[in-house]
Amino acid sequence: MSEKDRNERKTPVLYLVVPCYNEEEVIEKSAVVLGEKLQRLQREGKIASGSKVMFVNDGSKDRTLALLHQIAARNALYSVVSLSGNYGHQSAILAGMMTARPHADAVVTIDADLQQDIEALDKFLERYMDGCEVVYGVRNDRHSDGIFKKGTATLYYGLMHLLGSKVITNHADYRLMSRKALDALAEYRETNLFLRGLIPTMGFVSDVVYFDVKAREAGHSKYTLSKMMTLAMDGITSMSVRPLRMISALGFIVFVFSFVMSVLSLVDWARGNNVPGYTTTMIVSLLIGGVTLLSLGIIGEYVGKIYMETKHRPRYIIDSLVWREEAQEDK
Ligand code: UDP
Ligand code: MG
């Protein structure tokens, strides 16, 4: 970054975008903690007035939305975007960022459960003032996760890198983006969203900030196993076509193998021993059948993705928005 950029940066209007899905147990506490942090940053002159916490209600089925509306009614520091249904974490974040874009100089996305250390915001803002357009929050360790989550995460990031994706290991959507980066993100039209893989491909000056992960404040994880699997699949198939290439490679190997087998059986036949083993036949047909089905499955994943992309459906629908201009004093 040049000295010029550094001088041009003015204290930003910061929006915290917080996706919420059935978070009634934790949301009031989160609102207080996030709100106090914003006010403190503002007093310290690190962010400009007009900064806000923007909650995104992702089709919660509990009292989350009612609680959010109460919170927003008390103080204009809080704003609420409510989606028409449950679109998932990635789309909820996108909805929040795109709604904040016209008002904010920088947006930080953070989970509602306060697992991500809010004190890292100071470091995010320092990097922003240094000229970074994107700042990634990366967790220091995985103490607070169970063995299962820790193991699957390590395996997953390894696989992603193997497949050529640019994901940043242990970065989970706790991230600052400048208005410039948000404008660029708005140009991407894909339905199969995997922000963690997509944003690093946009370029821009970026940096990483390390933070500690805490246990969830209250409630339980809203990422069910099936949501996690969908995210994992999206991550792979929306960022890389390498699995398709691997199928071609596999197809080639199987072809060479069956060619050799054919020659061998022909030789056998010519020699008159044309009663080959039952085992060989079984192995070959099972192997080829298995490989074919697996390959079809992988190709099917991509065809499904293409199908969804060609529909150009909206990635989220906003049902209501609560946003007030006025200054941030409590009633
Ligand atoms: N979330 C969401 N929509 C969903 C699932 C989760 O907006 O369909 C939000 C959730 O409210 C939370 C964040 O995404 O703010 C991360 O979810 P969670 O903390 O449950 O995931 P974990 O930390 O266990 O991976
Ligand atoms: Mg969490």
Short mmCIF file of C-alpha atoms and ligand atoms in Angstrom, two decimals:
data_model
loop_
_atom_site.label_atom_id
_atom_site.label_comp_id
_atom_site.label_asym_id
_atom_site.label_seq_id
_atom_site.Cartn_x
_atom_site.Cartn_y
_atom_site.Cartn_z
CA MET A 1 0.00 0.00 0.00
CA SER A 2 1.31 3.46 -0.82
CA GLU A 3 1.76 6.38 1.53
CA LYS A 4 -0.98 8.11 -0.45
CA ASP A 5 -3.58 5.46 0.45
CA ARG A 6 -2.64 5.67 4.06
CA ASN A 7 -3.27 9.41 4.13
CA GLU A 8 -6.50 9.20 2.21
CA ARG A 9 -8.25 6.83 4.60
CA LYS A 10 -10.65 8.67 6.83
CA THR A 11 -12.13 7.27 10.00
CA PRO A 12 -14.73 4.82 8.66
CA VAL A 13 -18.41 4.44 9.30
CA LEU A 14 -18.40 0.81 10.44
CA TYR A 15 -21.29 -1.64 10.18
CA LEU A 16 -21.21 -4.90 12.10
CA VAL A 17 -23.26 -7.43 10.15
CA VAL A 18 -24.61 -10.17 12.43
CA PRO A 19 -26.51 -13.16 10.97
CA CYS A 20 -29.06 -14.62 13.38
CA TYR A 21 -30.93 -17.89 13.06
CA ASN A 22 -32.91 -18.93 16.14
CA GLU A 23 -30.67 -17.00 18.50
CA GLU A 24 -33.26 -15.93 21.11
CA GLU A 25 -31.09 -17.09 24.02
CA VAL A 26 -28.09 -15.00 23.11
CA ILE A 27 -29.30 -12.08 21.05
CA GLU A 28 -29.91 -9.54 23.84
CA LYS A 29 -26.50 -10.15 25.34
CA SER A 30 -24.89 -9.92 21.90
CA ALA A 31 -26.65 -6.64 21.19
CA VAL A 32 -25.31 -5.15 24.42
CA VAL A 33 -21.75 -6.38 23.91
CA LEU A 34 -21.56 -5.36 20.24
CA GLY A 35 -23.27 -2.01 20.86
CA GLU A 36 -20.95 -1.13 23.73
CA LYS A 37 -17.93 -2.05 21.66
CA LEU A 38 -19.09 0.21 18.82
CA GLN A 39 -19.69 3.10 21.19
CA ARG A 40 -16.28 2.61 22.76
CA LEU A 41 -14.59 2.58 19.34
CA GLN A 42 -16.46 5.73 18.46
CA ARG A 43 -15.37 7.51 21.67
CA GLU A 44 -11.78 6.49 20.92
CA GLY A 45 -12.12 8.07 17.48
CA LYS A 46 -11.49 4.79 15.68
CA ILE A 47 -14.82 4.80 13.85
CA ALA A 48 -17.11 7.60 12.72
CA SER A 49 -20.54 8.41 14.06
CA GLY A 50 -23.36 6.71 12.19
CA SER A 51 -21.74 3.30 12.70
CA LYS A 52 -24.26 0.57 13.40
CA VAL A 53 -24.89 -3.03 14.33
CA MET A 54 -26.94 -4.58 11.52
CA PHE A 55 -28.67 -7.81 12.49
CA VAL A 56 -29.84 -10.11 9.73
CA ASN A 57 -32.70 -12.34 10.77
CA ASP A 58 -32.33 -15.46 8.64
CA GLY A 59 -35.90 -16.73 8.89
CA SER A 60 -35.73 -17.57 12.61
CA LYS A 61 -38.59 -19.66 13.93
CA ASP A 62 -38.28 -18.51 17.55
CA ARG A 63 -38.58 -15.05 19.14
CA THR A 64 -35.38 -13.71 17.59
CA LEU A 65 -37.10 -11.27 15.24
CA ALA A 66 -39.41 -9.85 17.95
CA LEU A 67 -36.41 -9.38 20.26
CA LEU A 68 -34.43 -7.72 17.48
CA HIS A 69 -37.25 -5.30 16.79
CA GLN A 70 -37.39 -4.39 20.49
CA ILE A 71 -33.66 -3.82 20.54
CA ALA A 72 -33.80 -1.62 17.43
CA ALA A 73 -36.74 0.35 18.79
CA ARG A 74 -34.74 1.30 21.89
CA ASN A 75 -31.71 2.59 20.04
CA ALA A 76 -30.97 3.65 16.45
CA LEU A 77 -27.53 2.13 16.85
CA TYR A 78 -29.19 -1.14 15.91
CA SER A 79 -30.76 -1.98 12.61
CA VAL A 80 -32.56 -5.15 11.51
CA VAL A 81 -32.77 -6.73 8.09
CA SER A 82 -35.26 -9.57 8.08
CA LEU A 83 -35.15 -12.16 5.32
CA SER A 84 -38.32 -13.83 4.06
CA GLY A 85 -37.07 -17.31 5.02
CA ASN A 86 -34.02 -19.32 6.03
CA TYR A 87 -31.45 -18.75 3.29
CA GLY A 88 -28.44 -19.98 5.24
CA HIS A 89 -25.48 -18.30 6.86
CA GLN A 90 -23.69 -17.31 3.63
CA SER A 91 -26.70 -15.65 2.02
CA ALA A 92 -27.62 -13.95 5.30
CA ILE A 93 -24.16 -12.41 5.49
CA LEU A 94 -24.39 -11.33 1.87
CA ALA A 95 -27.79 -9.75 2.45
CA GLY A 96 -26.40 -7.79 5.41
CA MET A 97 -23.31 -6.64 3.58
CA MET A 98 -25.26 -5.53 0.52
CA THR A 99 -27.80 -3.67 2.64
CA ALA A 100 -25.01 -1.95 4.59
CA ARG A 101 -23.01 -1.09 1.47
CA PRO A 102 -24.54 2.31 0.66
CA HIS A 103 -24.15 3.50 4.27
CA ALA A 104 -20.85 2.04 5.42
CA ASP A 105 -17.18 2.61 4.62
CA ALA A 106 -16.35 -0.76 6.09
CA VAL A 107 -18.34 -3.81 7.14
CA VAL A 108 -17.33 -6.50 9.60
CA THR A 109 -19.28 -9.77 9.59
CA ILE A 110 -19.45 -11.56 12.93
CA ASP A 111 -21.53 -14.41 14.36
CA ALA A 112 -24.33 -13.70 16.81
CA ASP A 113 -23.05 -16.11 19.45
CA LEU A 114 -20.06 -13.95 20.53
CA GLN A 115 -17.65 -16.84 19.90
CA GLN A 116 -15.39 -14.58 17.90
CA ASP A 117 -13.41 -12.16 20.04
CA ILE A 118 -14.89 -8.72 19.53
CA GLU A 119 -11.71 -7.07 20.85
CA ALA A 120 -10.01 -8.06 17.58
CA LEU A 121 -11.99 -5.22 15.95
CA ASP A 122 -9.28 -2.72 16.93
CA LYS A 123 -6.74 -4.70 14.94
CA PHE A 124 -9.16 -5.02 12.00
CA LEU A 125 -9.54 -1.24 11.98
CA GLU A 126 -5.78 -0.67 12.19
CA ARG A 127 -5.26 -2.84 9.13
CA TYR A 128 -8.06 -0.97 7.38
CA MET A 129 -6.44 2.38 8.15
CA ASP A 130 -3.16 0.93 6.80
CA GLY A 131 -4.93 0.55 3.46
CA CYS A 132 -6.22 -3.04 3.51
CA GLU A 133 -9.47 -3.60 1.62
CA VAL A 134 -10.09 -7.00 3.21
CA VAL A 135 -9.01 -8.19 6.66
CA TYR A 136 -9.51 -11.87 7.55
CA GLY A 137 -10.02 -12.98 11.14
CA VAL A 138 -8.23 -16.26 11.75
CA ARG A 139 -8.77 -18.28 14.91
CA ASN A 140 -5.73 -19.06 17.03
CA ASP A 141 -6.71 -22.54 18.07
CA ARG A 142 -9.66 -24.89 18.23
CA HIS A 143 -9.84 -25.49 22.01
CA SER A 144 -13.53 -24.79 22.18
CA ASP A 145 -14.43 -27.28 19.43
CA GLY A 146 -15.16 -30.96 19.93
CA ILE A 147 -12.92 -33.66 18.47
CA PHE A 148 -15.36 -34.18 15.61
CA LYS A 149 -15.43 -30.55 14.49
CA LYS A 150 -11.67 -30.19 14.93
CA GLY A 151 -10.95 -33.33 12.89
CA THR A 152 -13.39 -32.57 10.09
CA ALA A 153 -12.13 -28.98 9.87
CA THR A 154 -8.49 -30.05 9.49
CA LEU A 155 -9.45 -32.65 6.90
CA TYR A 156 -11.61 -30.16 5.04
CA TYR A 157 -9.06 -27.36 4.78
CA GLY A 158 -6.47 -29.91 3.63
CA LEU A 159 -8.81 -31.15 0.92
CA MET A 160 -9.72 -27.62 -0.18
CA HIS A 161 -6.07 -26.68 -0.62
CA LEU A 162 -5.42 -29.92 -2.48
CA LEU A 163 -8.22 -29.00 -4.86
CA GLY A 164 -6.69 -25.62 -5.51
CA SER A 165 -9.05 -23.38 -3.52
CA LYS A 166 -7.63 -20.24 -1.96
CA VAL A 167 -9.50 -20.57 1.37
CA ILE A 168 -7.65 -19.29 4.39
CA THR A 169 -7.30 -22.04 6.99
CA ASN A 170 -9.37 -21.43 10.13
CA HIS A 171 -11.00 -18.29 8.80
CA ALA A 172 -14.75 -18.44 9.26
CA ASP A 173 -16.42 -15.34 7.91
CA TYR A 174 -15.20 -13.02 10.71
CA ARG A 175 -13.92 -10.46 8.27
CA LEU A 176 -13.68 -6.77 7.47
CA MET A 177 -14.42 -5.54 3.97
CA SER A 178 -14.05 -1.99 2.71
CA ARG A 179 -16.66 -0.36 0.51
CA LYS A 180 -14.41 -0.94 -2.49
CA ALA A 181 -14.25 -4.68 -1.77
CA LEU A 182 -18.03 -4.79 -1.24
CA ASP A 183 -18.60 -3.08 -4.59
CA ALA A 184 -16.46 -5.77 -6.20
CA LEU A 185 -18.32 -8.52 -4.37
CA ALA A 186 -21.62 -7.11 -5.62
CA GLU A 187 -20.48 -7.88 -9.17
CA TYR A 188 -20.38 -11.61 -8.44
CA ARG A 189 -23.70 -13.15 -9.35
CA GLU A 190 -23.25 -16.77 -8.31
CA THR A 191 -26.01 -18.55 -6.43
CA ASN A 192 -23.75 -21.19 -4.89
CA LEU A 193 -22.10 -18.86 -2.45
CA PHE A 194 -18.93 -19.76 -0.62
CA LEU A 195 -17.63 -16.40 0.54
CA ARG A 196 -14.52 -17.77 2.23
CA GLY A 197 -13.30 -19.16 -1.07
CA LEU A 198 -14.61 -16.37 -3.26
CA ILE A 199 -13.30 -13.29 -1.47
CA PRO A 200 -9.60 -14.31 -1.58
CA THR A 201 -9.91 -14.67 -5.37
CA MET A 202 -10.94 -10.99 -5.71
CA GLY A 203 -7.42 -9.76 -5.06
CA PHE A 204 -7.02 -6.43 -3.18
CA VAL A 205 -4.58 -5.60 -0.42
CA SER A 206 -5.50 -7.83 2.49
CA ASP A 207 -4.17 -9.03 5.81
CA VAL A 208 -4.90 -11.52 8.55
CA VAL A 209 -5.71 -10.82 12.20
CA TYR A 210 -5.55 -13.60 14.80
CA PHE A 211 -8.18 -13.92 17.50
CA ASP A 212 -9.24 -16.36 20.21
CA VAL A 213 -12.42 -18.39 19.94
CA LYS A 214 -14.62 -18.71 22.98
CA ALA A 215 -17.39 -21.12 23.76
CA ARG A 216 -20.84 -20.14 22.53
CA GLU A 217 -22.44 -17.58 24.94
CA ALA A 218 -25.78 -19.39 24.97
CA GLY A 219 -27.89 -21.71 22.86
CA HIS A 220 -26.46 -24.42 20.64
CA SER A 221 -24.84 -24.48 17.22
CA LYS A 222 -27.19 -23.57 14.37
CA TYR A 223 -24.97 -25.34 11.89
CA THR A 224 -26.56 -28.76 11.67
CA LEU A 225 -24.55 -31.56 10.13
CA SER A 226 -26.50 -31.26 6.91
CA LYS A 227 -25.88 -27.47 6.74
CA MET A 228 -22.20 -28.13 7.30
CA MET A 229 -22.13 -30.76 4.56
CA THR A 230 -23.86 -28.40 2.13
CA LEU A 231 -21.36 -25.66 2.90
CA ALA A 232 -18.49 -28.11 2.46
CA MET A 233 -19.84 -29.35 -0.89
CA ASP A 234 -20.49 -25.80 -2.09
CA GLY A 235 -16.98 -24.90 -1.07
CA ILE A 236 -15.50 -27.58 -3.24
CA THR A 237 -17.77 -27.53 -6.26
CA SER A 238 -18.14 -23.77 -6.51
CA MET A 239 -14.42 -23.11 -6.28
CA SER A 240 -12.80 -25.92 -8.24
CA VAL A 241 -13.38 -28.18 -11.23
CA ARG A 242 -10.52 -30.41 -10.17
CA PRO A 243 -12.83 -33.30 -9.16
CA LEU A 244 -14.00 -33.41 -12.79
CA ARG A 245 -10.41 -33.62 -13.99
CA MET A 246 -9.75 -36.37 -11.49
CA ILE A 247 -12.64 -38.30 -13.02
CA SER A 248 -11.06 -37.98 -16.46
CA ALA A 249 -7.76 -39.20 -15.07
CA LEU A 250 -9.52 -42.09 -13.35
CA GLY A 251 -11.38 -42.90 -16.56
CA PHE A 252 -8.10 -43.04 -18.42
CA ILE A 253 -6.54 -45.39 -15.86
CA VAL A 254 -9.57 -47.69 -15.95
CA PHE A 255 -9.43 -47.64 -19.75
CA VAL A 256 -5.78 -48.69 -19.82
CA PHE A 257 -6.55 -51.36 -17.22
CA SER A 258 -9.45 -52.82 -19.19
CA PHE A 259 -7.38 -52.74 -22.39
CA VAL A 260 -4.66 -54.80 -20.73
CA MET A 261 -7.28 -57.17 -19.30
CA SER A 262 -8.86 -57.60 -22.74
CA VAL A 263 -5.52 -58.46 -24.33
CA LEU A 264 -4.78 -60.93 -21.54
CA SER A 265 -8.12 -62.67 -21.90
CA LEU A 266 -7.73 -62.84 -25.66
CA VAL A 267 -4.33 -64.47 -25.24
CA ASP A 268 -5.88 -66.91 -22.77
CA TRP A 269 -8.66 -67.69 -25.23
CA ALA A 270 -6.17 -68.25 -28.08
CA ARG A 271 -4.31 -70.71 -25.89
CA GLY A 272 -7.48 -72.57 -25.26
CA ASN A 273 -7.84 -71.79 -21.52
CA ASN A 274 -11.05 -69.93 -21.99
CA VAL A 275 -12.51 -70.65 -18.55
CA PRO A 276 -11.14 -67.65 -16.63
CA GLY A 277 -11.82 -67.20 -12.94
CA TYR A 278 -15.17 -66.02 -11.69
CA THR A 279 -13.29 -63.74 -9.23
CA THR A 280 -11.58 -61.70 -11.95
CA THR A 281 -14.86 -61.09 -13.74
CA MET A 282 -16.59 -60.02 -10.55
CA ILE A 283 -13.78 -57.68 -9.49
CA VAL A 284 -13.58 -56.02 -12.88
CA SER A 285 -17.32 -55.45 -13.24
CA LEU A 286 -17.73 -54.26 -9.65
CA LEU A 287 -14.76 -51.92 -9.96
CA ILE A 288 -15.93 -50.41 -13.20
CA GLY A 289 -19.51 -50.17 -11.97
CA GLY A 290 -18.38 -48.42 -8.78
CA VAL A 291 -16.10 -45.98 -10.54
CA THR A 292 -18.81 -45.15 -13.07
CA LEU A 293 -21.43 -44.47 -10.42
CA LEU A 294 -19.09 -42.33 -8.33
CA SER A 295 -18.08 -40.34 -11.39
CA LEU A 296 -21.69 -39.85 -12.40
CA GLY A 297 -22.43 -38.63 -8.88
CA ILE A 298 -19.66 -36.04 -9.01
CA ILE A 299 -20.70 -34.89 -12.48
CA GLY A 300 -24.27 -34.75 -11.20
CA GLU A 301 -23.19 -32.37 -8.42
CA TYR A 302 -21.84 -29.96 -11.01
CA VAL A 303 -24.83 -30.33 -13.31
CA GLY A 304 -27.06 -29.55 -10.33
CA LYS A 305 -25.02 -26.45 -9.58
CA ILE A 306 -25.23 -25.33 -13.21
CA TYR A 307 -28.99 -25.85 -13.12
CA MET A 308 -29.35 -23.70 -10.01
CA GLU A 309 -27.09 -21.00 -11.47
CA THR A 310 -29.00 -20.78 -14.75
CA LYS A 311 -32.22 -19.95 -12.91
CA HIS A 312 -30.73 -16.66 -11.69
CA ARG A 313 -32.92 -16.77 -8.64
CA PRO A 314 -32.43 -14.07 -6.03
CA ARG A 315 -29.99 -15.22 -3.38
CA TYR A 316 -32.16 -13.78 -0.64
CA ILE A 317 -35.37 -11.82 -0.31
CA ILE A 318 -35.65 -9.05 2.24
CA ASP A 319 -38.95 -9.03 4.04
CA SER A 320 -38.44 -5.93 6.19
CA LEU A 321 -35.77 -3.43 7.16
CA VAL A 322 -35.51 -1.34 10.29
CA TRP A 323 -32.91 1.40 9.93
CA ARG A 324 -32.92 4.81 11.56
CA GLU A 325 -30.63 7.73 10.83
CA GLU A 326 -30.75 9.59 14.14
CA ALA A 327 -27.88 9.84 16.59
CA GLN A 328 -27.17 7.06 18.96
CA GLU A 329 -28.42 8.13 22.36
CA ASP A 330 -30.60 5.81 24.39
CA LYS A 331 -34.16 6.80 25.06
N1 UDP B 1 -26.77 -18.84 10.98
C1 UDP B 1 -27.62 -18.29 10.02
N2 UDP B 1 -28.39 -19.12 9.24
C2 UDP B 1 -28.33 -20.49 9.35
C3 UDP B 1 -27.42 -21.05 10.30
C4 UDP B 1 -26.65 -20.20 11.09
O1 UDP B 1 -27.71 -17.06 9.89
O2 UDP B 1 -29.04 -21.17 8.63
C5 UDP B 1 -25.97 -17.93 11.82
C6 UDP B 1 -26.07 -18.18 13.32
O3 UDP B 1 -27.16 -17.51 13.89
C7 UDP B 1 -24.74 -17.64 13.82
C8 UDP B 1 -23.80 -17.93 12.66
O4 UDP B 1 -24.62 -18.16 11.52
O5 UDP B 1 -24.77 -16.25 14.03
C9 UDP B 1 -22.91 -19.12 12.93
O6 UDP B 1 -23.68 -20.22 13.36
P1 UDP B 1 -23.27 -21.12 14.60
O7 UDP B 1 -22.63 -20.28 15.66
O8 UDP B 1 -24.47 -21.88 15.00
O9 UDP B 1 -22.20 -22.07 13.92
P2 UDP B 1 -20.86 -22.67 14.57
O10 UDP B 1 -20.17 -21.56 15.30
O11 UDP B 1 -21.33 -23.74 15.48
O12 UDP B 1 -20.10 -23.16 13.39
MG MG B 2 -20.86 -20.27 16.57
#
